[in-house]
Amino acid sequence: MAISSEYRDFALELFDPVGAIAFRRMFGGAGLFHQGLMFALIINETIYMKVDDINRPDYEAADCVPFTYDTAKGTRGVLSYFALPESVYDDPSEAVAWARGSIDAAFRADAAKPPAKRKRNS
C-alpha cells in the first residue's frame, strides 16, 4: 500500500524539530533519514523506529511490535525497527525524544560497520 502525501507530511511534521529529515520511497514504503542515516521506516502508514540493544527495551516496555516481513523462503524476517508507540503520535515532544533515540541507534549501527561500508565518516 502506497503512503499518502498526507501521511508523509504528517510524519515529516512530527519529526520536524529533530532537524532536516529526508523522506525516500522504498520497497512499498518509505524511509526517514537524518544526516544520511535511516532512523525510521514507514509501512502501511505505520512508523517503525530503528532500535538496538540500548533503546529496544523502551519499545518492549511500551508493548510495541517489531517490523516483520515474509521472506522468499516462507519464513518471517525481522528488522531492527519497532512500531512507534501510539501515544507518541499526539505528543510532539515525546516524538522528538523517541526519534533522537532511534537516530542514535542508527549512528551506532553505522559506526559498527567496517569503514568502507559506513554511510557517515564522522
CSV table of C-alpha atoms in Angstrom, one decimal:
chain,number,residue,atom,x,y,z
A,1,MET,CA,0.0,0.0,0.0
A,2,ALA,CA,1.4,3.4,-1.0
A,3,ILE,CA,1.9,6.1,1.6
A,4,SER,CA,-0.4,9.0,1.1
A,5,SER,CA,1.0,12.5,0.7
A,6,GLU,CA,-1.0,13.4,3.8
A,7,TYR,CA,0.7,10.7,5.9
A,8,ARG,CA,4.1,11.7,4.5
A,9,ASP,CA,3.5,15.3,5.6
A,10,PHE,CA,2.3,14.1,9.0
A,11,ALA,CA,5.5,12.1,9.6
A,12,LEU,CA,7.8,14.9,8.4
A,13,GLU,CA,5.9,17.4,10.6
A,14,LEU,CA,6.0,15.0,13.6
A,15,PHE,CA,9.8,14.8,13.5
A,16,ASP,CA,10.5,18.3,12.2
A,17,PRO,CA,12.0,19.6,15.5
A,18,VAL,CA,14.8,17.0,15.1
A,19,GLY,CA,16.2,18.8,12.1
A,20,ALA,CA,16.5,18.1,8.4
A,21,ILE,CA,14.6,14.9,7.7
A,22,ALA,CA,14.6,13.3,4.2
A,23,PHE,CA,11.7,11.1,3.0
A,24,ARG,CA,12.6,8.4,0.5
A,25,ARG,CA,10.2,5.9,-1.0
A,26,MET,CA,11.4,2.3,-0.9
A,27,PHE,CA,10.1,-1.3,-1.1
A,28,GLY,CA,6.4,-0.4,-0.8
A,29,GLY,CA,7.0,2.1,2.0
A,30,ALA,CA,9.4,4.8,2.8
A,31,GLY,CA,12.4,5.6,5.0
A,32,LEU,CA,13.0,8.7,7.1
A,33,PHE,CA,16.6,9.8,7.1
A,34,HIS,CA,18.6,12.2,9.3
A,35,GLN,CA,22.1,13.1,8.2
A,36,GLY,CA,22.1,10.3,5.6
A,37,LEU,CA,21.1,7.5,8.0
A,38,MET,CA,17.7,5.9,8.1
A,39,PHE,CA,16.1,6.1,11.6
A,40,ALA,CA,12.5,5.2,10.7
A,41,LEU,CA,10.6,3.1,8.3
A,42,ILE,CA,7.0,3.7,7.2
A,43,ILE,CA,5.0,0.7,6.0
A,44,ASN,CA,1.2,0.8,5.6
A,45,GLU,CA,1.1,4.2,7.3
A,46,THR,CA,2.7,2.9,10.5
A,47,ILE,CA,6.0,4.3,11.6
A,48,TYR,CA,8.7,1.9,12.7
A,49,MET,CA,11.7,3.3,14.5
A,50,LYS,CA,15.3,2.0,14.4
A,51,VAL,CA,16.2,0.0,17.6
A,52,ASP,CA,19.3,-1.6,19.0
A,53,ASP,CA,20.2,-3.1,22.4
A,54,ILE,CA,20.2,0.3,24.0
A,55,ASN,CA,16.7,1.6,23.0
A,56,ARG,CA,14.9,-1.7,22.3
A,57,PRO,CA,13.9,-2.1,26.0
A,58,ASP,CA,11.9,1.1,25.8
A,59,TYR,CA,9.9,-0.2,22.8
A,60,GLU,CA,9.4,-3.6,24.5
A,61,ALA,CA,8.2,-1.9,27.7
A,62,ALA,CA,5.6,0.1,25.7
A,63,ASP,CA,4.4,-3.2,24.1
A,64,CYS,CA,5.5,-2.1,20.6
A,65,VAL,CA,5.8,-4.7,17.9
A,66,PRO,CA,8.8,-5.3,15.6
A,67,PHE,CA,8.5,-4.8,11.9
A,68,THR,CA,8.4,-8.3,10.2
A,69,TYR,CA,8.0,-9.4,6.6
A,70,ASP,CA,7.6,-12.7,4.7
A,71,THR,CA,10.8,-13.9,3.1
A,72,ALA,CA,11.0,-15.7,-0.3
A,73,LYS,CA,11.8,-18.9,1.7
A,74,GLY,CA,8.4,-18.8,3.5
A,75,THR,CA,9.8,-17.6,6.9
A,76,ARG,CA,9.3,-14.4,8.8
A,77,GLY,CA,12.1,-11.8,8.6
A,78,VAL,CA,12.6,-9.3,11.4
A,79,LEU,CA,14.4,-6.0,11.0
A,80,SER,CA,15.7,-3.8,13.8
A,81,TYR,CA,12.7,-1.5,13.7
A,82,PHE,CA,9.8,-1.4,16.2
A,83,ALA,CA,6.5,0.4,15.8
A,84,LEU,CA,6.4,3.9,17.4
A,85,PRO,CA,4.1,3.8,20.5
A,86,GLU,CA,0.6,5.1,19.6
A,87,SER,CA,0.7,7.6,22.5
A,88,VAL,CA,3.7,9.4,20.9
A,89,TYR,CA,1.7,10.4,17.7
A,90,ASP,CA,-0.1,13.0,19.7
A,91,ASP,CA,2.8,14.4,21.7
A,92,PRO,CA,5.4,16.2,19.6
A,93,SER,CA,8.0,16.4,22.4
A,94,GLU,CA,7.8,12.7,23.0
A,95,ALA,CA,8.0,12.0,19.3
A,96,VAL,CA,11.3,14.0,19.2
A,97,ALA,CA,12.7,12.1,22.2
A,98,TRP,CA,11.9,8.7,20.5
A,99,ALA,CA,13.3,9.9,17.2
A,100,ARG,CA,16.6,11.0,18.8
A,101,GLY,CA,16.9,7.6,20.4
A,102,SER,CA,16.4,6.0,17.0
A,103,ILE,CA,18.8,8.4,15.3
A,104,ASP,CA,21.4,7.5,18.0
A,105,ALA,CA,20.8,3.8,17.2
A,106,ALA,CA,21.3,4.4,13.5
A,107,PHE,CA,24.6,6.2,14.2
A,108,ARG,CA,25.7,3.3,16.5
A,109,ALA,CA,24.9,0.8,13.8
A,110,ASP,CA,26.7,2.8,11.2
A,111,ALA,CA,29.8,3.2,13.5
A,112,ALA,CA,29.9,-0.6,14.0
A,113,LYS,CA,30.3,-1.2,10.2
A,114,PRO,CA,33.7,-1.5,8.6
A,115,PRO,CA,34.9,1.9,7.4
A,116,ALA,CA,34.3,1.2,3.8
A,117,LYS,CA,30.6,0.4,4.4
A,118,ARG,CA,29.8,3.4,6.6
A,119,LYS,CA,27.3,5.9,5.4
A,120,ARG,CA,28.9,8.6,7.5
A,121,ASN,CA,32.6,9.2,8.2
A,122,SER,CA,32.3,11.0,11.5
